[in-house]
mmCIF file of C-alpha atoms and ligand atoms in Angstrom:
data_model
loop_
_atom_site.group_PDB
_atom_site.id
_atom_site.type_symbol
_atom_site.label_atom_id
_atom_site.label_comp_id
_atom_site.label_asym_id
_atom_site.label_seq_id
_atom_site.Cartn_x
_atom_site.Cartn_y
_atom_site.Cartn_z
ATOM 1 C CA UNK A 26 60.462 -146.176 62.648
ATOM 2 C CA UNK A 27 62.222 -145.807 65.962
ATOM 3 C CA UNK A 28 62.252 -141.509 66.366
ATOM 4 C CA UNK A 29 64.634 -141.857 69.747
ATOM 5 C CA UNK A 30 67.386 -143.470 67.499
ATOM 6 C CA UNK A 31 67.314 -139.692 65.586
ATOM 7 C CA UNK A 32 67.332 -138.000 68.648
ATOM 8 C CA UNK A 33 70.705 -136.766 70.314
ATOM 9 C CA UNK A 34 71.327 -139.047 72.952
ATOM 10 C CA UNK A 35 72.157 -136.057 75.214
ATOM 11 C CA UNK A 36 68.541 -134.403 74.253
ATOM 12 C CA UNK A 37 66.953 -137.569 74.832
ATOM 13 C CA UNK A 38 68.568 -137.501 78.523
ATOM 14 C CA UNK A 39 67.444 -134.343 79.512
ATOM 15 C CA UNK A 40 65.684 -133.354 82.306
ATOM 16 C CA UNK A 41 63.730 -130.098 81.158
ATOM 17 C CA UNK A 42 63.523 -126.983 83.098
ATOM 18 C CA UNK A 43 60.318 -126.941 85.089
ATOM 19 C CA UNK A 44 58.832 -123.768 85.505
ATOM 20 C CA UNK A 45 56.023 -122.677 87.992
ATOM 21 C CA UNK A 46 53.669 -122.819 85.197
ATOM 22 C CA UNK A 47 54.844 -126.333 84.537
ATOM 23 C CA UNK A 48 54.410 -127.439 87.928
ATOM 24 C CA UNK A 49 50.763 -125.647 88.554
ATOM 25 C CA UNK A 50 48.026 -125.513 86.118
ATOM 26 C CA UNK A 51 44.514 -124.704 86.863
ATOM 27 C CA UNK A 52 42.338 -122.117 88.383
ATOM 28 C CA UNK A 53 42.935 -120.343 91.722
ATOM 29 C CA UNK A 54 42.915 -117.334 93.248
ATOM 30 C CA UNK A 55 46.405 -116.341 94.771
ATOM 31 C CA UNK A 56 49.498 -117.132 92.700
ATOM 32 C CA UNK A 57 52.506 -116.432 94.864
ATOM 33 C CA UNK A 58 54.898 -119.251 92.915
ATOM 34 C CA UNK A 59 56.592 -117.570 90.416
ATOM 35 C CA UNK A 60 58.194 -114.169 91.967
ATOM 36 C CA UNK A 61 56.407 -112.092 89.528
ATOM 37 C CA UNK A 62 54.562 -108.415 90.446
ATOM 38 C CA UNK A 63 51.488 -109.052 92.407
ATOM 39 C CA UNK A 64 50.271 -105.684 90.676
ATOM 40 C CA UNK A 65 48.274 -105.913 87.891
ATOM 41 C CA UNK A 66 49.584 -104.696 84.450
ATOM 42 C CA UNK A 67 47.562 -106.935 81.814
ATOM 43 C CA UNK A 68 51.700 -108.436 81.415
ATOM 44 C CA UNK A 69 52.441 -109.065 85.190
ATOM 45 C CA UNK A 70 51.789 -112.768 85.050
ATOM 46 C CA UNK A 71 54.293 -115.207 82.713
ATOM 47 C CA UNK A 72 52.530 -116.389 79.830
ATOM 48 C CA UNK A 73 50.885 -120.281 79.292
ATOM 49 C CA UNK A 74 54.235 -122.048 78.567
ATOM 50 C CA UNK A 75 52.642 -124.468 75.859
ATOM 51 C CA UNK A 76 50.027 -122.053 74.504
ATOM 52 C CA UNK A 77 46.941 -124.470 75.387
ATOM 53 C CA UNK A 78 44.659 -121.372 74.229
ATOM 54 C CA UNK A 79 46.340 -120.863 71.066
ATOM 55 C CA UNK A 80 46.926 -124.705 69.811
ATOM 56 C CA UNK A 81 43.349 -125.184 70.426
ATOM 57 C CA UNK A 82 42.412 -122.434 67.917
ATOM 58 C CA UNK A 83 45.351 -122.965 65.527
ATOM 59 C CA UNK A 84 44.285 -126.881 65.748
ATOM 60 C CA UNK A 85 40.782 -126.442 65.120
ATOM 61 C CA UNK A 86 41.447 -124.126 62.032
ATOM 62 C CA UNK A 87 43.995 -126.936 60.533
ATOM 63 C CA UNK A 88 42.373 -130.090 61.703
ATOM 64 C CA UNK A 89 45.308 -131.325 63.639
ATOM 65 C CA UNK A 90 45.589 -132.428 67.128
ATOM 66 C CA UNK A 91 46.970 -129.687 69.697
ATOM 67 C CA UNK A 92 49.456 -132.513 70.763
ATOM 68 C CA UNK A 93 50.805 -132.316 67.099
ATOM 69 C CA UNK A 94 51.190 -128.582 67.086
ATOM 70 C CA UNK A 95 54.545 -126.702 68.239
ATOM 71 C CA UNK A 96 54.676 -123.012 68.640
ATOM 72 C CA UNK A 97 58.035 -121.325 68.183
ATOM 73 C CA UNK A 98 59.135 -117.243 67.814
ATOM 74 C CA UNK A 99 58.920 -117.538 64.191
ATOM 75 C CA UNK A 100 59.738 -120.581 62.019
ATOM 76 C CA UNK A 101 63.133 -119.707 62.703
ATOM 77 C CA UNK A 102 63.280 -121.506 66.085
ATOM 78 C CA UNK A 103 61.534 -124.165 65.020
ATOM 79 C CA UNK A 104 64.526 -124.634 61.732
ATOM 80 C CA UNK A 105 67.266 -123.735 64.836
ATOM 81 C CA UNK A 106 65.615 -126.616 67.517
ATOM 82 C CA UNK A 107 65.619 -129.302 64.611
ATOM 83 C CA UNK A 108 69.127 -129.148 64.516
ATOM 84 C CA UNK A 109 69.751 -128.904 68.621
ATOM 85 C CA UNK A 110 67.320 -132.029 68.799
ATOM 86 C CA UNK A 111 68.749 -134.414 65.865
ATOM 87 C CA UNK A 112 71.971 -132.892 64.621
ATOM 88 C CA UNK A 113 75.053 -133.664 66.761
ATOM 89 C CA UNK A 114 77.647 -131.248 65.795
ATOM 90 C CA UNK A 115 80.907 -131.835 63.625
ATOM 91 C CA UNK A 116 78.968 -135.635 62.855
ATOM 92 C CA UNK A 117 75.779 -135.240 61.267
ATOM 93 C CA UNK A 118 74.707 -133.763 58.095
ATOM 94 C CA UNK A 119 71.803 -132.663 56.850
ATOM 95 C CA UNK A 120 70.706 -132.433 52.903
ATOM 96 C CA UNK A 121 69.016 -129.427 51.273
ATOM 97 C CA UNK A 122 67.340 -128.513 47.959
ATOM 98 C CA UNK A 123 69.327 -125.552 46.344
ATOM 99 C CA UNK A 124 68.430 -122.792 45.979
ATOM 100 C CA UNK A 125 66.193 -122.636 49.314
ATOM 101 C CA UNK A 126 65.401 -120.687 52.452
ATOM 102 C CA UNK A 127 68.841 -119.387 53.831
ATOM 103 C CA UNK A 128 67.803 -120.371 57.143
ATOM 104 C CA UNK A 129 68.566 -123.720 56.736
ATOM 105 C CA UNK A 130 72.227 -123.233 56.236
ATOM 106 C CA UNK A 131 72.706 -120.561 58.322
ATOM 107 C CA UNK A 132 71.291 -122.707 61.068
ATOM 108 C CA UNK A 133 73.643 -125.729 60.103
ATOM 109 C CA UNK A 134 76.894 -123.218 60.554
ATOM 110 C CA UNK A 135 75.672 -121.831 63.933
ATOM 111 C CA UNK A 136 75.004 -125.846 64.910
ATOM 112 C CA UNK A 137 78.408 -126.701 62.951
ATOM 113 C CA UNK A 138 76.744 -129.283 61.404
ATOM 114 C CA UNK A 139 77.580 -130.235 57.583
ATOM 115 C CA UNK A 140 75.207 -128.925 54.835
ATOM 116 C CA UNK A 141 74.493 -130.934 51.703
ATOM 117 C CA UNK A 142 73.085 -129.564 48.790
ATOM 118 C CA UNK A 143 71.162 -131.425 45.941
ATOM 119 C CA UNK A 144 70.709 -129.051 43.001
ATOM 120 C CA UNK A 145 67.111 -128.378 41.310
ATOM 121 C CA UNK A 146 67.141 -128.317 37.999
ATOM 122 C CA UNK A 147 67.255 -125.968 35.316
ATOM 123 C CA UNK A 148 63.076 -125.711 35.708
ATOM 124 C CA UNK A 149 63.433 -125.856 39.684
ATOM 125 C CA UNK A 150 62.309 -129.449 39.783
ATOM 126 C CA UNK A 151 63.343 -131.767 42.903
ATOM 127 C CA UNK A 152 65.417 -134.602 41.977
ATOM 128 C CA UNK A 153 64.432 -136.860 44.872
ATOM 129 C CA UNK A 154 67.241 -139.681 43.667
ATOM 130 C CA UNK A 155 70.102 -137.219 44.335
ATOM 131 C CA UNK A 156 68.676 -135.895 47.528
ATOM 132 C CA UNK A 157 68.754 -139.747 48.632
ATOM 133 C CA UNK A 158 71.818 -140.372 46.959
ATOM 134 C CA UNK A 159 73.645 -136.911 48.547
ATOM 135 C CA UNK A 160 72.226 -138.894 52.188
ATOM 136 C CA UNK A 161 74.565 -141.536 54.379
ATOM 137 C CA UNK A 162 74.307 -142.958 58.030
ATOM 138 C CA UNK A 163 74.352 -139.649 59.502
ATOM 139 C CA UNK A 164 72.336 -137.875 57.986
ATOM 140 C CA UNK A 165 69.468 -136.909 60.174
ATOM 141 C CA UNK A 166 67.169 -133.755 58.551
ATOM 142 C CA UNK A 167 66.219 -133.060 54.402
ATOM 143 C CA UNK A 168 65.083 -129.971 53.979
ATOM 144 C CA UNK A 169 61.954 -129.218 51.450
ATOM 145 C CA UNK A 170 60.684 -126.026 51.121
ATOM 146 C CA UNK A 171 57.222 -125.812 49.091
ATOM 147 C CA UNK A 172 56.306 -123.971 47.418
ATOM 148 C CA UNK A 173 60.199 -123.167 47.593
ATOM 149 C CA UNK A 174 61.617 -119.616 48.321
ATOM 150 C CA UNK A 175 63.487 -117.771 46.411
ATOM 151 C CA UNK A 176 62.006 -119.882 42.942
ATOM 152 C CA UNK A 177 58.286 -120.041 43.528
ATOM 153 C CA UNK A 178 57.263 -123.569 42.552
ATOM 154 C CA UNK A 179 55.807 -126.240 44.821
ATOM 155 C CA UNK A 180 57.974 -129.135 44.620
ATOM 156 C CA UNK A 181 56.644 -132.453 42.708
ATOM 157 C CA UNK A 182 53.854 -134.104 45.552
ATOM 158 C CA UNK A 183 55.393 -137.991 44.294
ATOM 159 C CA UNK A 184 59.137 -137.146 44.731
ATOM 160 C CA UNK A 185 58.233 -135.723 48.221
ATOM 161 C CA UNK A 186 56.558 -139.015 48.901
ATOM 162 C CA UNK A 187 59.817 -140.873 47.980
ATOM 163 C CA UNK A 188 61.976 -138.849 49.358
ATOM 164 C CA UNK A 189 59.751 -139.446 53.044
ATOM 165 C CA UNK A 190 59.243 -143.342 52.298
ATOM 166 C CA UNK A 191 62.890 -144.066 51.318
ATOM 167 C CA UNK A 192 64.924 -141.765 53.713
ATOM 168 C CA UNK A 193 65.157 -142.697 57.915
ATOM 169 C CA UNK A 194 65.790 -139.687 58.826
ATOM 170 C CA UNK A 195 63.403 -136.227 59.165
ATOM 171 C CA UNK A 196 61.871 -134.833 56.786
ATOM 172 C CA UNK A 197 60.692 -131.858 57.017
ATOM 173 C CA UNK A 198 58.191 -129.864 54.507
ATOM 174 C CA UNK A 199 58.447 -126.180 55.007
ATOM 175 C CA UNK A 200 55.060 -124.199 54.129
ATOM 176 C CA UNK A 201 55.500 -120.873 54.927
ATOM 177 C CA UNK A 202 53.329 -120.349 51.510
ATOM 178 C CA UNK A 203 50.784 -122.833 51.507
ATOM 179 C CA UNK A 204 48.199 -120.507 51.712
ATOM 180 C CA UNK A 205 48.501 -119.530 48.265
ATOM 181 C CA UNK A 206 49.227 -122.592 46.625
ATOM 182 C CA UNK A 207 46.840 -124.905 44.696
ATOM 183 C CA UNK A 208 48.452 -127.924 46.203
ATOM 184 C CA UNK A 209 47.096 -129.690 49.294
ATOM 185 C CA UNK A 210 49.267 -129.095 52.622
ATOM 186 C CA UNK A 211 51.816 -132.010 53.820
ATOM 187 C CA UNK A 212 50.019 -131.492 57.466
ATOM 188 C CA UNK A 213 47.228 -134.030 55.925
ATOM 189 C CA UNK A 214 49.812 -137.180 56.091
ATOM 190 C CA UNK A 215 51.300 -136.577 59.292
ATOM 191 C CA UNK A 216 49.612 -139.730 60.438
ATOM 192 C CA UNK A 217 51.467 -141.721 57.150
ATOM 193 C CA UNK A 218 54.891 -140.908 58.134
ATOM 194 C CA UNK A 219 56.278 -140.384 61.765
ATOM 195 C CA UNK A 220 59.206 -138.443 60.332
ATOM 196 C CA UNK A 221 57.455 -135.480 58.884
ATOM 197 C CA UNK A 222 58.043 -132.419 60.009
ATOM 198 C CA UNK A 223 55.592 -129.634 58.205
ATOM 199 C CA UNK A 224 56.425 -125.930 59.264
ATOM 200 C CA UNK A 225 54.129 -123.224 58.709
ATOM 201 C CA UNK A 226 53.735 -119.367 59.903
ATOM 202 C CA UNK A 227 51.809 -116.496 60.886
ATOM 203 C CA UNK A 228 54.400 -114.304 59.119
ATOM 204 C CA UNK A 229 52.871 -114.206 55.289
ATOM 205 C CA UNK A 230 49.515 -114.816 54.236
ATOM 206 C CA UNK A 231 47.899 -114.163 57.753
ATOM 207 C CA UNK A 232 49.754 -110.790 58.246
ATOM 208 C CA UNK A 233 51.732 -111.394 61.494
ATOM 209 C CA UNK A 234 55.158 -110.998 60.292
ATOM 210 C CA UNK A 235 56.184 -108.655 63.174
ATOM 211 C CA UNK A 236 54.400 -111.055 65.886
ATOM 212 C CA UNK A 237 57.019 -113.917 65.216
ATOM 213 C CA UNK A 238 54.951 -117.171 65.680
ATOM 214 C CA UNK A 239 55.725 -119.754 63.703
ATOM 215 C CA UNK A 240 54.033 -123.608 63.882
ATOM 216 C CA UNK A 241 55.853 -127.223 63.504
ATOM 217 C CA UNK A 242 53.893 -130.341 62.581
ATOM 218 C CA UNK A 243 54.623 -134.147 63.852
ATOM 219 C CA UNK A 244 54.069 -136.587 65.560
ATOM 220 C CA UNK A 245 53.631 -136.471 69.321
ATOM 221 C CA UNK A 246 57.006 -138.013 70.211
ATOM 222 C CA UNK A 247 59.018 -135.083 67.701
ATOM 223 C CA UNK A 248 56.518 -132.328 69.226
ATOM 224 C CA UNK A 249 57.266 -133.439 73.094
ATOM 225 C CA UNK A 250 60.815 -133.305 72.360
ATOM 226 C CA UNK A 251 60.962 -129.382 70.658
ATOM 227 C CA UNK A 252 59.033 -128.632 73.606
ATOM 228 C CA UNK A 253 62.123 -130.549 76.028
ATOM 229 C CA UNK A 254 64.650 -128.014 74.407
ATOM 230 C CA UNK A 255 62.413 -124.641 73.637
ATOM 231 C CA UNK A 256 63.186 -122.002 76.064
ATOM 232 C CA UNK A 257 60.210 -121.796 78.728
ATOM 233 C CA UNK A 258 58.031 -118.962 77.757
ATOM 234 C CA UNK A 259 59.261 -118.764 74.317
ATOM 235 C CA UNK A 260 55.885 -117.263 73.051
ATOM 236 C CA UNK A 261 55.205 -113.755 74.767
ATOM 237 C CA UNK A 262 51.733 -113.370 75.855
ATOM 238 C CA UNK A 263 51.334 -110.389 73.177
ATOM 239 C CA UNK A 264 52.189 -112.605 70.588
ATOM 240 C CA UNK A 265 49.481 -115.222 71.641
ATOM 241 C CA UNK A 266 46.780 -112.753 72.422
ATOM 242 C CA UNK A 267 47.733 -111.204 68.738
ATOM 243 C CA UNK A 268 47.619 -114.684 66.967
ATOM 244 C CA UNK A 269 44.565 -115.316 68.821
ATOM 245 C CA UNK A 270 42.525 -112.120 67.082
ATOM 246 C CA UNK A 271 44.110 -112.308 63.863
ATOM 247 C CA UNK A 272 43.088 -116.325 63.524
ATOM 248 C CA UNK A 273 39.710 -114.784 64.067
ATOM 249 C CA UNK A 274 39.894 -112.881 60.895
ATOM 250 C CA UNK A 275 40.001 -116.017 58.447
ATOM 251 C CA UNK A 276 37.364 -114.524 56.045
ATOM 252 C CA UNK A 277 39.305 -111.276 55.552
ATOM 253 C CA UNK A 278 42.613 -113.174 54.972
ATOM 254 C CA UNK A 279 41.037 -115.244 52.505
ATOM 255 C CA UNK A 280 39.603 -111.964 50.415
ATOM 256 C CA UNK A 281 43.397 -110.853 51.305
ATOM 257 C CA UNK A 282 44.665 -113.897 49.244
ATOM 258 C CA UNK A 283 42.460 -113.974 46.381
ATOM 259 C CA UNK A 284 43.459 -110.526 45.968
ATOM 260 C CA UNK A 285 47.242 -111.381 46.035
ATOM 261 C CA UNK A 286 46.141 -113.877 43.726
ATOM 262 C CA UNK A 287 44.625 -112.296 41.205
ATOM 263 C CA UNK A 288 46.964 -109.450 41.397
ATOM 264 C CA UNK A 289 50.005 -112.118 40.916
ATOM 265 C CA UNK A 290 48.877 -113.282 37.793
ATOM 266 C CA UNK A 291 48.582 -109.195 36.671
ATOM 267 C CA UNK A 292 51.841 -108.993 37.430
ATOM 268 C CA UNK A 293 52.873 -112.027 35.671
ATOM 269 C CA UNK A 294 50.800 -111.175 32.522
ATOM 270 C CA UNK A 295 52.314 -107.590 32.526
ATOM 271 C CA UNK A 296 55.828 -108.644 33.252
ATOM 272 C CA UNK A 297 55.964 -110.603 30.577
ATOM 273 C CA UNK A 298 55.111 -108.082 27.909
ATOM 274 C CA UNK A 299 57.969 -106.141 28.730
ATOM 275 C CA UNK A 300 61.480 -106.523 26.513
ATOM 276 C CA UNK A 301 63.840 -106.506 29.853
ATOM 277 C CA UNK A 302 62.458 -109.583 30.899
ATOM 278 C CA UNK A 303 63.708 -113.022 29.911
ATOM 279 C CA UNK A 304 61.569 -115.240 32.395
ATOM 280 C CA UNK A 305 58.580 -114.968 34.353
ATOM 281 C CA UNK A 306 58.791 -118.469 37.088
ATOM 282 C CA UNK A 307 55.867 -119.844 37.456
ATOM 283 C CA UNK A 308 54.551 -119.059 40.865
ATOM 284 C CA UNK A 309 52.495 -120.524 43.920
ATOM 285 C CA UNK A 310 53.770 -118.266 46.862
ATOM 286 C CA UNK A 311 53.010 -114.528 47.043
ATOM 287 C CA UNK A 312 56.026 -113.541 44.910
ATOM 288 C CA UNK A 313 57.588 -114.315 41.280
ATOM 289 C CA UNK A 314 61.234 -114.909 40.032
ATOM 290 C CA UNK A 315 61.654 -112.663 37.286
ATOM 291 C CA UNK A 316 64.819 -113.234 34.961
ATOM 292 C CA UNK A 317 65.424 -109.690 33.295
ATOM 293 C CA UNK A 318 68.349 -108.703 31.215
ATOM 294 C CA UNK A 319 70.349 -106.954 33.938
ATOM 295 C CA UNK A 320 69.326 -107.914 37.684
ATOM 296 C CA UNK A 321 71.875 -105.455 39.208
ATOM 297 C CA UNK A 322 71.164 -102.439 36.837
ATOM 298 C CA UNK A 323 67.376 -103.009 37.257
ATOM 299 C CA UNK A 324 67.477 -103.538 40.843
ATOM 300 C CA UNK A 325 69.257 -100.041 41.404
ATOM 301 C CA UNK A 326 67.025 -98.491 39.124
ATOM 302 C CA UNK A 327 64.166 -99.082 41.341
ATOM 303 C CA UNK A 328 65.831 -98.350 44.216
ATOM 304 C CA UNK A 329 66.638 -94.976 43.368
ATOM 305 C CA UNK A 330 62.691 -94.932 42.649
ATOM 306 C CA UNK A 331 61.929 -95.886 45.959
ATOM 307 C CA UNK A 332 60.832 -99.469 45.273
ATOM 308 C CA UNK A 333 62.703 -102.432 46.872
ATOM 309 C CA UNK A 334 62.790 -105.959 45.393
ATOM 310 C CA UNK A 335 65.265 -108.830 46.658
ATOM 311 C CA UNK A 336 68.170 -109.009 44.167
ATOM 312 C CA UNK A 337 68.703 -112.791 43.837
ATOM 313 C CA UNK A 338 71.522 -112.328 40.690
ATOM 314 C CA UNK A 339 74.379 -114.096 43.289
ATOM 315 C CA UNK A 340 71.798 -117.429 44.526
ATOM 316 C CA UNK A 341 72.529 -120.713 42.419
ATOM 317 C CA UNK A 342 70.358 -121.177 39.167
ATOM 318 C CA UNK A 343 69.044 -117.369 39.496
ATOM 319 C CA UNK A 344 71.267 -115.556 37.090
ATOM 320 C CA UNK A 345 69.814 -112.318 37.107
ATOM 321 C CA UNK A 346 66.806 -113.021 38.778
ATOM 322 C CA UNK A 347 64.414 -110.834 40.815
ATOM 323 C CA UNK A 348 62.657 -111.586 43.975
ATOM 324 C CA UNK A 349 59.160 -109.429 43.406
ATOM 325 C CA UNK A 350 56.601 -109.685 46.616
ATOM 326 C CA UNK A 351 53.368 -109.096 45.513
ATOM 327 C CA UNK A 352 52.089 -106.253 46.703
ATOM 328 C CA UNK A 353 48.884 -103.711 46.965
ATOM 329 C CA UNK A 354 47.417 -103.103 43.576
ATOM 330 C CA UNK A 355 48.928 -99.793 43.434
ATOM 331 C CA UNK A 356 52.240 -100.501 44.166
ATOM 332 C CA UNK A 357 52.191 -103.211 41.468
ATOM 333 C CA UNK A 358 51.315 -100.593 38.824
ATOM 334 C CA UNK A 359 54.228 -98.528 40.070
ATOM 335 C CA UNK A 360 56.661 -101.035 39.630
ATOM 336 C CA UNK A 361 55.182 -101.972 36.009
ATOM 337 C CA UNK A 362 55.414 -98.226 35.614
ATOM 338 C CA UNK A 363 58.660 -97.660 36.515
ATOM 339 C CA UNK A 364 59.904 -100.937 34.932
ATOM 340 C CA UNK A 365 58.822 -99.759 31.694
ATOM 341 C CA UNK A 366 60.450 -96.132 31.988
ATOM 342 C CA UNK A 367 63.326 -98.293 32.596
ATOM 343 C CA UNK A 368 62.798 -100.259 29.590
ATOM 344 C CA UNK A 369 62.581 -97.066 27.790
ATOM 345 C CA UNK A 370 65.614 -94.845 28.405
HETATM 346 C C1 PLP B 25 59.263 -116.278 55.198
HETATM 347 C C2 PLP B 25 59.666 -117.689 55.379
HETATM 348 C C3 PLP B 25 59.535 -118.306 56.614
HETATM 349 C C4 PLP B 25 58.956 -117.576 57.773
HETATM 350 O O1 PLP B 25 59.798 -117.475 58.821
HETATM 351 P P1 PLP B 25 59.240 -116.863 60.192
HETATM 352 O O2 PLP B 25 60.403 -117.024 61.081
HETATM 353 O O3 PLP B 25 58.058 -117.690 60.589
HETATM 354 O O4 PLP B 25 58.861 -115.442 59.919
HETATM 355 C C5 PLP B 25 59.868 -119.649 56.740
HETATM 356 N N1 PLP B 25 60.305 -120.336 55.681
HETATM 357 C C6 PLP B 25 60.438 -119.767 54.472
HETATM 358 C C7 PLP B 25 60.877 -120.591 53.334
HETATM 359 C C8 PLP B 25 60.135 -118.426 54.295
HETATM 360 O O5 PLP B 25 60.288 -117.868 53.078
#
């Protein structure tokens, strides 16, 4: 597979911006190249441009190579510089599971690039024939999210496969909730297919939400190229440092996500029992659909309590569904608590 045919020729073309950090790397003494404050703050100095320090740890926890690894402020950039890389506006399209991450589509109207949608079905299974089908000659991304947000479910492992040995575009494999999923990570086959993309983030299991680092998987030539079109110093130094002592603290965010675990299938069990609700999804992320009888009217009845879950009545295929994060084991009981009063008046 030829990657530089996917690329936007005018991407391809471009001469990055070289910054001082760029141009000198090493030890010394007396950095007077990039105009910055000569008096020290801990923040005087611009941060490592490609995050050496950080890949190295980040690579070493996942098993991949550092020259595999992107950093970006949050998944988000990585989903926005996919499309400024491959997607040439008002030509391309790109095809999508549905329901999904908003991001995707959001992104594709800020790019003004078309956004296909291939419907799950009724059990929030991936068709991988329609996503193919829904793909032409310019299509350049399909977008997999799994386990998928807002439904729960990892997507089926063999129509992934077909979907990345039949399609010649990108693929990319979004796994912002592998960590608490029974099913192997994508970021294992990266050496199978050249046009995976696997993204993955700081924000959920490992408790970094508010730091905004996310991580993109591929091969060297799709890495090189993110880095071509990332602004310079896109990671701040307080995010890196951050990332750096949290990744230390694997043990506690495993105990973390057995917790979560155990405490989602509580909350599943418990749900369940309770006459309001229709459905309880099957879940491997640290949340659960819930069909109940009246999304709106239960949703503002734990507002008013003080408890906010995601309404998802309006999303295709989740008819008076619930978004419910899985939370402390306190604030779980609440909601069971206050779900039953509900249930009760
Ligand atoms: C939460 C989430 C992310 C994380 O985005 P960040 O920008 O890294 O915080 C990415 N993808 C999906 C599907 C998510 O639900």
């Amino acid at each position: 597979m030829d990657l530089t045919k996917l690329i936007r020729e005018n991407i391809l073309e471009l001469q990055p911006y070289s910054c001082a950090r760029d141009e000198f790397q090493g030890e010394a003494s007396i950095f007077l190249d990039a105009n910055e404050s000569p008096f020290e703050t801990g923040l005087n100095r611009y941060p490592d441009p490609l995050q050496k320090a950080l890949k190295t740890k980040i690579g070493a926890l996942k098993q991949i190579a550092t020259e595999n690894i992107f950093l970006g402020n949050g998944s988000d950039e990585a989903i926005d510089l996919i499309y400024r890389v491959f997607c040439e506006p008002k030509t391309d399209n790109v095809v999508a599971i549905e329901p999904t991450y908003g991001m995707y589509k959001v992104c594709a109207d800020i790019n003004n690039v078309e956004y296909r949608k291939s419907s799950l079905n009724a059990d929030f299974d991936i068709n991988a024939d329609d996503v193919l089908q829904k793909t032409d000659a310019h299509t350049k991304v399909i977008w997999l999210c799994s386990p998928n947000n807002p439904t729960g479910n990892s997507l089926n492992a063999d129509d992934i496969k077909k979907i990345l040995e039949n399609f010649g575009g990108i693929v990319v494999v979004d796994e912002a909730y592998i960590d608490f999923s029974s099913q192997p990570s994508w970021a294992k086959k990266l050496a199978d297919y050249q046009n995976l993309i696997v993204l993955q983030t700081l924000s959920k299991a490992w408790g970094s939400a508010a730091i905004r680092l996310g991580m993109a998987f591929a091969s060297e030539t799709i890495i090189q190229t993110l880095n071509k079109v990332k602004y310079p110093y896109n990671i701040n130094i307080l995010t890196q440092r951050q990332a750096l002592l949290q990744l230390e603290k694997r043990d506690e965010i495993m105990q973390q996500i057995d917790c979560i675990l155990q405490q989602r299938e509580m909350l599943s069990r418990e749900l369940r029992l309770l006459k309001i609700v229709k459905k309880v999804h099957p879940s491997d992320a640290n949340f659960l659909l819930v069909e109940v009888e009246n999304a709106n009217a239960t949703y503002g009845y734990l507002t008013k309590r003080g408890i906010i879950v995601r309404n998802r009545n309006n999303v295709a295929l989740c008819g008076n569904c619930l978004r419910i994060t899985v939370g402390l084991p306190h604030e779980n009981e609440q909601l069971l608590a206050q779900l039953k009063r509900f249930e009760e008046e």
